[in-house]
C-alpha cells in the first residue's frame, strides 16, 4: 500500500477567514478531479484522499493520496497524480523542463529520485499526457469556480511539503480563466462615412436654435438629419431667407452618412447636412417656395 502527500494552499486576504462551505465544495471538486485522473492513469487504483490536517492563517489542506490495495507500479502512479494536481494548482509543468519544474514544486525533494531512469521516463510520460489531454478539466474548473465565490481567498497553490507556502501562487485574477469562464467578446466595430451631393425634399424644418434634426426625404425614403450649415440655419432663424410654407421644397445638399457594420450588414446610424447648396422652389402653385427672385417671380435660386 503506497501513499503520497499533497498540500492544497488557499491564500487568504489579511484578517479574513475562508467560507467553510466554499472550501468544502472546492475540496469535493478537487477530489473528483483527482479520482477521474487516477482512473484514466490506472483504473485498478483504489484511491482514498485523506485530510491529514489543516493550518490557519492562509489555509493549508494537508492531504494524503493513498492506494488501498497493493499494486505494481503504484508509487509511480501516485507520484504522477501528485505532480499533475500540483500543475492544476499553478505550477505549469509543461512551461518548464520536467526536471526543473519538479525541483521547483517539491523544493528539491524530487518525487522521482526513488525511481530508475526507465521509471522516471514513464512518470514523465504519464504526467505530460494527462496535462496535454486536459484530463478531469471540468472538475478542475469547478474547483476554481468554487474558490472564486469567496472574496477572502486571494490565491491558491499546491506543494508536497505540508504547512509551507508554495513557490507558485495562482492569483485571484486568474480564477475566472481557470474556471472556464468565457472571455468577453470584444466586437470590433467597423464604421464608414460617406459624403455625397443629393437632392432632398423638405418635410419638416425645425425653426428653433440648437442642433435639431430636420425631417427630409430622398429617393431612399424619409429620414432625420441635423443641419450643420450654420450660415443657412442663421438665415432661416433670422428671417433673411424667405420661406413660404408650402409643400414640395427641394434642397440640394451635401449629405454625410455614417454607417456601422453590424450582423453582416451596413446600418445607417447618423445623417447630417454639411452644406445647403441650393434651394429649389416648386414649379407649380401649392408647392413650398423658399426663395423669391428680385422681380418677385419664383425660380431656382442659389443662396
mmCIF file of C-alpha atoms in Angstrom:
data_model
loop_
_atom_site.group_PDB
_atom_site.id
_atom_site.type_symbol
_atom_site.label_atom_id
_atom_site.label_comp_id
_atom_site.label_asym_id
_atom_site.label_seq_id
_atom_site.Cartn_x
_atom_site.Cartn_y
_atom_site.Cartn_z
ATOM 1 C CA UNK A 1 0.000 0.000 0.000
ATOM 2 C CA UNK A 2 1.542 3.298 -1.096
ATOM 3 C CA UNK A 3 0.737 6.907 -0.388
ATOM 4 C CA UNK A 4 1.967 10.369 -1.261
ATOM 5 C CA UNK A 5 1.375 13.722 0.391
ATOM 6 C CA UNK A 6 -0.217 16.760 -1.173
ATOM 7 C CA UNK A 7 -0.992 20.142 0.355
ATOM 8 C CA UNK A 8 -3.584 22.497 -1.143
ATOM 9 C CA UNK A 9 -2.789 26.090 -0.191
ATOM 10 C CA UNK A 10 -5.524 28.735 -0.030
ATOM 11 C CA UNK A 11 -4.057 32.196 0.335
ATOM 12 C CA UNK A 12 -6.372 34.496 2.282
ATOM 13 C CA UNK A 13 -6.745 38.239 2.451
ATOM 14 C CA UNK A 14 -5.211 39.725 5.635
ATOM 15 C CA UNK A 15 -7.543 39.357 8.623
ATOM 16 C CA UNK A 16 -10.048 37.196 6.699
ATOM 17 C CA UNK A 17 -11.101 33.593 7.078
ATOM 18 C CA UNK A 18 -12.344 31.251 4.400
ATOM 19 C CA UNK A 19 -16.002 30.324 3.982
ATOM 20 C CA UNK A 20 -16.328 26.699 5.131
ATOM 21 C CA UNK A 21 -18.959 25.850 2.503
ATOM 22 C CA UNK A 22 -16.765 27.226 -0.272
ATOM 23 C CA UNK A 23 -13.762 25.259 0.975
ATOM 24 C CA UNK A 24 -15.891 22.117 1.232
ATOM 25 C CA UNK A 25 -17.305 22.442 -2.298
ATOM 26 C CA UNK A 26 -13.883 23.261 -3.715
ATOM 27 C CA UNK A 27 -12.412 20.240 -1.928
ATOM 28 C CA UNK A 28 -15.124 17.976 -3.339
ATOM 29 C CA UNK A 29 -14.459 19.296 -6.851
ATOM 30 C CA UNK A 30 -10.722 18.727 -6.498
ATOM 31 C CA UNK A 31 -11.324 15.264 -5.043
ATOM 32 C CA UNK A 32 -13.493 14.369 -8.044
ATOM 33 C CA UNK A 33 -10.787 15.654 -10.395
ATOM 34 C CA UNK A 34 -8.126 13.561 -8.684
ATOM 35 C CA UNK A 35 -10.271 10.420 -8.841
ATOM 36 C CA UNK A 36 -11.043 10.963 -12.526
ATOM 37 C CA UNK A 37 -7.342 11.469 -13.148
ATOM 38 C CA UNK A 38 -6.430 8.307 -11.235
ATOM 39 C CA UNK A 39 -8.956 6.253 -13.202
ATOM 40 C CA UNK A 40 -7.578 7.499 -16.532
ATOM 41 C CA UNK A 41 -3.994 6.787 -15.496
ATOM 42 C CA UNK A 42 -4.649 3.432 -13.802
ATOM 43 C CA UNK A 43 -8.231 2.091 -13.454
ATOM 44 C CA UNK A 44 -7.060 -0.553 -10.985
ATOM 45 C CA UNK A 45 -6.233 2.013 -8.303
ATOM 46 C CA UNK A 46 -8.478 2.182 -5.244
ATOM 47 C CA UNK A 47 -7.637 5.740 -4.290
ATOM 48 C CA UNK A 48 -8.530 7.359 -0.977
ATOM 49 C CA UNK A 49 -7.968 11.082 -0.391
ATOM 50 C CA UNK A 50 -7.435 11.748 3.302
ATOM 51 C CA UNK A 51 -7.423 15.088 5.120
ATOM 52 C CA UNK A 52 -4.375 14.815 7.348
ATOM 53 C CA UNK A 53 -4.507 18.292 8.919
ATOM 54 C CA UNK A 54 -5.231 21.937 8.309
ATOM 55 C CA UNK A 55 -3.340 25.048 9.301
ATOM 56 C CA UNK A 56 -4.735 28.506 9.970
ATOM 57 C CA UNK A 57 -3.780 31.879 8.586
ATOM 58 C CA UNK A 58 -3.641 31.133 4.950
ATOM 59 C CA UNK A 59 -5.268 27.727 4.807
ATOM 60 C CA UNK A 60 -3.287 24.565 4.044
ATOM 61 C CA UNK A 61 -5.351 21.456 3.460
ATOM 62 C CA UNK A 62 -2.750 18.746 4.025
ATOM 63 C CA UNK A 63 -3.905 15.566 2.342
ATOM 64 C CA UNK A 64 -2.646 12.080 1.647
ATOM 65 C CA UNK A 65 -3.332 10.196 -1.578
ATOM 66 C CA UNK A 66 -3.437 6.563 -0.525
ATOM 67 C CA UNK A 67 -3.935 3.475 -2.646
ATOM 68 C CA UNK A 68 -5.881 0.979 -0.534
ATOM 69 C CA UNK A 69 -4.562 -2.124 -2.251
ATOM 70 C CA UNK A 70 -1.122 -3.227 -3.286
ATOM 71 C CA UNK A 71 -0.441 -2.761 -6.942
ATOM 72 C CA UNK A 72 2.703 -2.987 -9.001
ATOM 73 C CA UNK A 73 3.941 0.436 -10.071
ATOM 74 C CA UNK A 74 1.623 2.277 -7.700
ATOM 75 C CA UNK A 75 4.421 4.547 -6.467
ATOM 76 C CA UNK A 76 4.938 5.881 -9.999
ATOM 77 C CA UNK A 77 1.191 6.322 -10.462
ATOM 78 C CA UNK A 78 0.674 8.184 -7.188
ATOM 79 C CA UNK A 79 3.713 10.347 -7.862
ATOM 80 C CA UNK A 80 2.342 11.246 -11.292
ATOM 81 C CA UNK A 81 -1.080 12.085 -9.831
ATOM 82 C CA UNK A 82 0.511 14.385 -7.243
ATOM 83 C CA UNK A 83 2.536 16.200 -9.889
ATOM 84 C CA UNK A 84 -0.486 16.659 -12.149
ATOM 85 C CA UNK A 85 -2.554 18.077 -9.275
ATOM 86 C CA UNK A 86 0.270 20.475 -8.464
ATOM 87 C CA UNK A 87 0.154 21.526 -12.107
ATOM 88 C CA UNK A 88 -3.562 22.284 -11.743
ATOM 89 C CA UNK A 89 -2.714 24.447 -8.752
ATOM 90 C CA UNK A 90 -0.398 26.694 -10.683
ATOM 91 C CA UNK A 91 2.937 25.107 -11.398
ATOM 92 C CA UNK A 92 2.652 24.838 -15.207
ATOM 93 C CA UNK A 93 4.881 21.835 -15.648
ATOM 94 C CA UNK A 94 4.802 21.975 -19.436
ATOM 95 C CA UNK A 95 6.169 25.528 -19.406
ATOM 96 C CA UNK A 96 9.446 24.311 -17.896
ATOM 97 C CA UNK A 97 11.752 21.404 -18.388
ATOM 98 C CA UNK A 98 10.264 18.478 -16.467
ATOM 99 C CA UNK A 99 13.153 18.115 -14.007
ATOM 100 C CA UNK A 100 13.380 21.849 -13.355
ATOM 101 C CA UNK A 101 9.638 22.078 -12.746
ATOM 102 C CA UNK A 102 9.659 19.251 -10.227
ATOM 103 C CA UNK A 103 12.583 20.782 -8.370
ATOM 104 C CA UNK A 104 10.586 24.000 -8.061
ATOM 105 C CA UNK A 105 7.377 22.436 -6.817
ATOM 106 C CA UNK A 106 8.878 19.834 -4.473
ATOM 107 C CA UNK A 107 11.622 22.034 -3.018
ATOM 108 C CA UNK A 108 14.326 19.762 -4.357
ATOM 109 C CA UNK A 109 12.919 16.635 -2.679
ATOM 110 C CA UNK A 110 12.048 15.215 -6.039
ATOM 111 C CA UNK A 111 9.431 12.510 -6.102
ATOM 112 C CA UNK A 112 11.171 10.559 -8.841
ATOM 113 C CA UNK A 113 14.514 10.163 -7.049
ATOM 114 C CA UNK A 114 13.426 6.717 -5.873
ATOM 115 C CA UNK A 115 12.922 5.582 -9.466
ATOM 116 C CA UNK A 116 15.193 4.152 -12.115
ATOM 117 C CA UNK A 117 15.775 6.122 -15.298
ATOM 118 C CA UNK A 118 13.187 3.969 -17.088
ATOM 119 C CA UNK A 119 10.626 4.619 -14.346
ATOM 120 C CA UNK A 120 11.458 8.310 -14.464
ATOM 121 C CA UNK A 121 10.662 8.356 -18.192
ATOM 122 C CA UNK A 122 7.405 6.529 -17.503
ATOM 123 C CA UNK A 123 6.488 9.084 -14.836
ATOM 124 C CA UNK A 124 7.240 11.988 -17.160
ATOM 125 C CA UNK A 125 5.183 10.416 -19.953
ATOM 126 C CA UNK A 126 2.160 9.902 -17.686
ATOM 127 C CA UNK A 127 2.297 13.499 -16.445
ATOM 128 C CA UNK A 128 2.758 15.077 -19.866
ATOM 129 C CA UNK A 129 -0.024 13.046 -21.496
ATOM 130 C CA UNK A 130 -2.518 13.864 -18.740
ATOM 131 C CA UNK A 131 -1.723 17.572 -18.785
ATOM 132 C CA UNK A 132 -1.807 17.829 -22.570
ATOM 133 C CA UNK A 133 -5.059 15.837 -22.661
ATOM 134 C CA UNK A 134 -6.678 18.107 -20.044
ATOM 135 C CA UNK A 135 -7.821 15.101 -18.028
ATOM 136 C CA UNK A 136 -10.505 15.945 -15.424
ATOM 137 C CA UNK A 137 -10.677 19.536 -16.665
ATOM 138 C CA UNK A 138 -14.402 20.044 -15.812
ATOM 139 C CA UNK A 139 -13.743 19.187 -12.150
ATOM 140 C CA UNK A 140 -10.683 21.441 -12.037
ATOM 141 C CA UNK A 141 -12.737 24.279 -13.490
ATOM 142 C CA UNK A 142 -15.408 23.659 -10.851
ATOM 143 C CA UNK A 143 -12.718 23.876 -8.156
ATOM 144 C CA UNK A 144 -11.764 27.349 -9.402
ATOM 145 C CA UNK A 145 -15.408 28.401 -9.705
ATOM 146 C CA UNK A 146 -15.923 27.441 -6.061
ATOM 147 C CA UNK A 147 -12.876 29.294 -4.668
ATOM 148 C CA UNK A 148 -13.828 32.282 -6.807
ATOM 149 C CA UNK A 149 -17.066 32.561 -4.781
ATOM 150 C CA UNK A 150 -15.189 33.521 -1.607
ATOM 151 C CA UNK A 151 -13.617 37.005 -1.755
ATOM 152 C CA UNK A 152 -11.435 36.070 1.220
ATOM 153 C CA UNK A 153 -9.447 33.662 -0.977
ATOM 154 C CA UNK A 154 -6.845 35.695 -2.859
ATOM 155 C CA UNK A 155 -4.869 32.832 -4.386
ATOM 156 C CA UNK A 156 -4.338 29.078 -4.489
ATOM 157 C CA UNK A 157 -1.313 26.858 -4.797
ATOM 158 C CA UNK A 158 -0.034 23.360 -4.182
ATOM 159 C CA UNK A 159 3.018 21.711 -2.654
ATOM 160 C CA UNK A 160 4.150 18.340 -1.352
ATOM 161 C CA UNK A 161 5.536 19.945 1.797
ATOM 162 C CA UNK A 162 2.770 20.261 4.384
ATOM 163 C CA UNK A 163 2.342 23.608 6.071
ATOM 164 C CA UNK A 164 4.564 25.539 3.674
ATOM 165 C CA UNK A 165 3.704 28.241 1.173
ATOM 166 C CA UNK A 166 4.093 27.066 -2.431
ATOM 167 C CA UNK A 167 6.625 28.790 -4.663
ATOM 168 C CA UNK A 168 3.879 29.477 -7.239
ATOM 169 C CA UNK A 169 0.523 31.021 -6.298
ATOM 170 C CA UNK A 170 -2.370 31.337 -8.752
ATOM 171 C CA UNK A 171 -3.691 34.877 -8.113
ATOM 172 C CA UNK A 172 -7.402 35.557 -7.836
ATOM 173 C CA UNK A 173 -7.297 37.462 -11.125
ATOM 174 C CA UNK A 174 -6.664 34.143 -12.910
ATOM 175 C CA UNK A 175 -9.573 32.285 -11.287
ATOM 176 C CA UNK A 176 -12.149 33.179 -13.989
ATOM 177 C CA UNK A 177 -9.966 31.903 -16.840
ATOM 178 C CA UNK A 178 -9.110 28.692 -14.987
ATOM 179 C CA UNK A 179 -12.799 28.281 -14.113
ATOM 180 C CA UNK A 180 -13.600 28.177 -17.810
ATOM 181 C CA UNK A 181 -15.498 31.436 -17.907
ATOM 182 C CA UNK A 182 -15.534 32.693 -21.443
ATOM 183 C CA UNK A 183 -13.583 35.833 -22.005
ATOM 184 C CA UNK A 184 -15.740 38.765 -23.012
ATOM 185 C CA UNK A 185 -16.144 39.043 -26.729
ATOM 186 C CA UNK A 186 -14.851 42.367 -27.912
ATOM 187 C CA UNK A 187 -16.555 43.228 -31.147
ATOM 188 C CA UNK A 188 -14.533 45.414 -33.464
ATOM 189 C CA UNK A 189 -16.956 47.957 -34.872
ATOM 190 C CA UNK A 190 -16.341 48.856 -38.485
ATOM 191 C CA UNK A 191 -17.531 52.313 -39.420
ATOM 192 C CA UNK A 192 -17.627 54.191 -42.681
ATOM 193 C CA UNK A 193 -18.544 57.764 -43.528
ATOM 194 C CA UNK A 194 -19.703 58.870 -46.960
ATOM 195 C CA UNK A 195 -20.381 62.402 -48.198
ATOM 196 C CA UNK A 196 -22.419 62.977 -51.342
ATOM 197 C CA UNK A 197 -24.412 65.703 -53.032
ATOM 198 C CA UNK A 198 -28.082 64.779 -53.199
ATOM 199 C CA UNK A 199 -31.433 66.467 -53.738
ATOM 200 C CA UNK A 200 -33.898 66.104 -50.886
ATOM 201 C CA UNK A 201 -37.426 67.280 -50.195
ATOM 202 C CA UNK A 202 -38.006 69.243 -47.010
ATOM 203 C CA UNK A 203 -40.709 67.505 -44.979
ATOM 204 C CA UNK A 204 -40.396 69.240 -41.618
ATOM 205 C CA UNK A 205 -37.986 72.059 -40.685
ATOM 206 C CA UNK A 206 -37.126 72.941 -37.079
ATOM 207 C CA UNK A 207 -37.317 76.695 -36.577
ATOM 208 C CA UNK A 208 -35.569 76.692 -33.204
ATOM 209 C CA UNK A 209 -31.913 77.191 -32.332
ATOM 210 C CA UNK A 210 -29.812 74.137 -31.494
ATOM 211 C CA UNK A 211 -28.687 71.002 -33.239
ATOM 212 C CA UNK A 212 -32.201 69.789 -34.055
ATOM 213 C CA UNK A 213 -32.951 67.151 -36.662
ATOM 214 C CA UNK A 214 -34.963 68.186 -39.709
ATOM 215 C CA UNK A 215 -37.093 65.641 -41.495
ATOM 216 C CA UNK A 216 -36.113 65.166 -45.120
ATOM 217 C CA UNK A 217 -36.953 62.798 -47.949
ATOM 218 C CA UNK A 218 -34.761 61.346 -50.657
ATOM 219 C CA UNK A 219 -35.134 58.527 -53.152
ATOM 220 C CA UNK A 220 -34.297 56.233 -50.226
ATOM 221 C CA UNK A 221 -37.257 57.438 -48.155
ATOM 222 C CA UNK A 222 -37.756 59.764 -45.185
ATOM 223 C CA UNK A 223 -35.023 60.334 -42.633
ATOM 224 C CA UNK A 224 -33.889 62.766 -39.973
ATOM 225 C CA UNK A 225 -30.715 64.807 -40.306
ATOM 226 C CA UNK A 226 -29.079 67.561 -38.294
ATOM 227 C CA UNK A 227 -28.269 70.730 -40.257
ATOM 228 C CA UNK A 228 -24.626 71.640 -39.702
ATOM 229 C CA UNK A 229 -24.639 74.529 -42.186
ATOM 230 C CA UNK A 230 -24.615 77.309 -39.561
ATOM 231 C CA UNK A 231 -24.956 80.135 -42.116
ATOM 232 C CA UNK A 232 -28.071 78.592 -43.604
ATOM 233 C CA UNK A 233 -29.634 77.920 -40.184
ATOM 234 C CA UNK A 234 -28.948 81.503 -39.051
ATOM 235 C CA UNK A 235 -30.513 82.937 -42.201
ATOM 236 C CA UNK A 236 -33.624 80.824 -41.647
ATOM 237 C CA UNK A 237 -33.970 81.757 -37.975
ATOM 238 C CA UNK A 238 -33.260 85.465 -38.645
ATOM 239 C CA UNK A 239 -35.802 85.652 -41.451
ATOM 240 C CA UNK A 240 -33.274 86.704 -44.075
ATOM 241 C CA UNK A 241 -34.272 83.740 -46.191
ATOM 242 C CA UNK A 242 -37.833 83.939 -47.353
ATOM 243 C CA UNK A 243 -39.701 80.759 -46.638
ATOM 244 C CA UNK A 244 -43.255 80.303 -47.786
ATOM 245 C CA UNK A 245 -44.704 77.284 -46.019
ATOM 246 C CA UNK A 246 -45.802 75.181 -48.941
ATOM 247 C CA UNK A 247 -45.212 71.571 -49.753
ATOM 248 C CA UNK A 248 -42.554 70.406 -52.132
ATOM 249 C CA UNK A 249 -39.490 72.477 -51.215
ATOM 250 C CA UNK A 250 -36.378 70.788 -52.582
ATOM 251 C CA UNK A 251 -32.816 71.271 -51.388
ATOM 252 C CA UNK A 252 -29.536 70.374 -52.990
ATOM 253 C CA UNK A 253 -27.346 69.424 -50.056
ATOM 254 C CA UNK A 254 -24.050 67.869 -49.130
ATOM 255 C CA UNK A 255 -25.174 64.890 -47.048
ATOM 256 C CA UNK A 256 -22.896 63.000 -44.661
ATOM 257 C CA UNK A 257 -23.953 59.432 -43.824
ATOM 258 C CA UNK A 258 -22.356 57.414 -41.007
ATOM 259 C CA UNK A 259 -22.746 53.614 -41.115
ATOM 260 C CA UNK A 260 -21.632 50.740 -38.896
ATOM 261 C CA UNK A 261 -21.168 47.113 -39.946
ATOM 262 C CA UNK A 262 -23.424 45.022 -37.695
ATOM 263 C CA UNK A 263 -24.649 41.489 -38.163
ATOM 264 C CA UNK A 264 -23.127 41.255 -41.609
ATOM 265 C CA UNK A 265 -24.800 44.390 -42.998
ATOM 266 C CA UNK A 266 -24.072 48.105 -43.049
ATOM 267 C CA UNK A 267 -26.501 50.001 -40.821
ATOM 268 C CA UNK A 268 -27.024 53.763 -41.023
ATOM 269 C CA UNK A 269 -26.576 55.316 -37.573
ATOM 270 C CA UNK A 270 -26.475 59.052 -38.389
ATOM 271 C CA UNK A 271 -27.075 61.565 -41.164
ATOM 272 C CA UNK A 272 -26.037 65.228 -41.272
ATOM 273 C CA UNK A 273 -26.415 68.004 -43.820
ATOM 274 C CA UNK A 274 -22.982 69.627 -44.017
ATOM 275 C CA UNK A 275 -23.909 72.276 -46.561
ATOM 276 C CA UNK A 276 -27.152 73.539 -48.107
ATOM 277 C CA UNK A 277 -26.005 74.280 -51.630
ATOM 278 C CA UNK A 278 -29.257 75.396 -53.179
ATOM 279 C CA UNK A 279 -32.973 75.740 -52.557
ATOM 280 C CA UNK A 280 -35.327 74.754 -55.339
ATOM 281 C CA UNK A 281 -38.845 76.232 -55.355
ATOM 282 C CA UNK A 282 -41.728 74.065 -56.524
ATOM 283 C CA UNK A 283 -42.698 74.896 -60.085
ATOM 284 C CA UNK A 284 -46.469 74.886 -59.525
ATOM 285 C CA UNK A 285 -48.984 76.565 -57.224
ATOM 286 C CA UNK A 286 -49.488 74.751 -53.977
ATOM 287 C CA UNK A 287 -45.801 73.983 -53.520
ATOM 288 C CA UNK A 288 -43.485 75.495 -50.931
ATOM 289 C CA UNK A 289 -41.053 78.129 -52.176
ATOM 290 C CA UNK A 290 -38.168 79.190 -50.004
ATOM 291 C CA UNK A 291 -36.684 81.972 -52.095
ATOM 292 C CA UNK A 292 -38.009 84.591 -54.445
ATOM 293 C CA UNK A 293 -36.126 86.248 -57.282
ATOM 294 C CA UNK A 294 -35.681 90.012 -57.354
ATOM 295 C CA UNK A 295 -38.607 90.515 -59.753
ATOM 296 C CA UNK A 296 -40.915 88.650 -57.388
ATOM 297 C CA UNK A 297 -41.177 85.522 -59.547
ATOM 298 C CA UNK A 298 -40.467 82.107 -58.113
ATOM 299 C CA UNK A 299 -37.410 80.436 -59.572
ATOM 300 C CA UNK A 300 -34.474 78.215 -58.599
ATOM 301 C CA UNK A 301 -32.065 80.316 -56.563
ATOM 302 C CA UNK A 302 -28.647 79.998 -55.037
ATOM 303 C CA UNK A 303 -28.420 81.280 -51.504
#
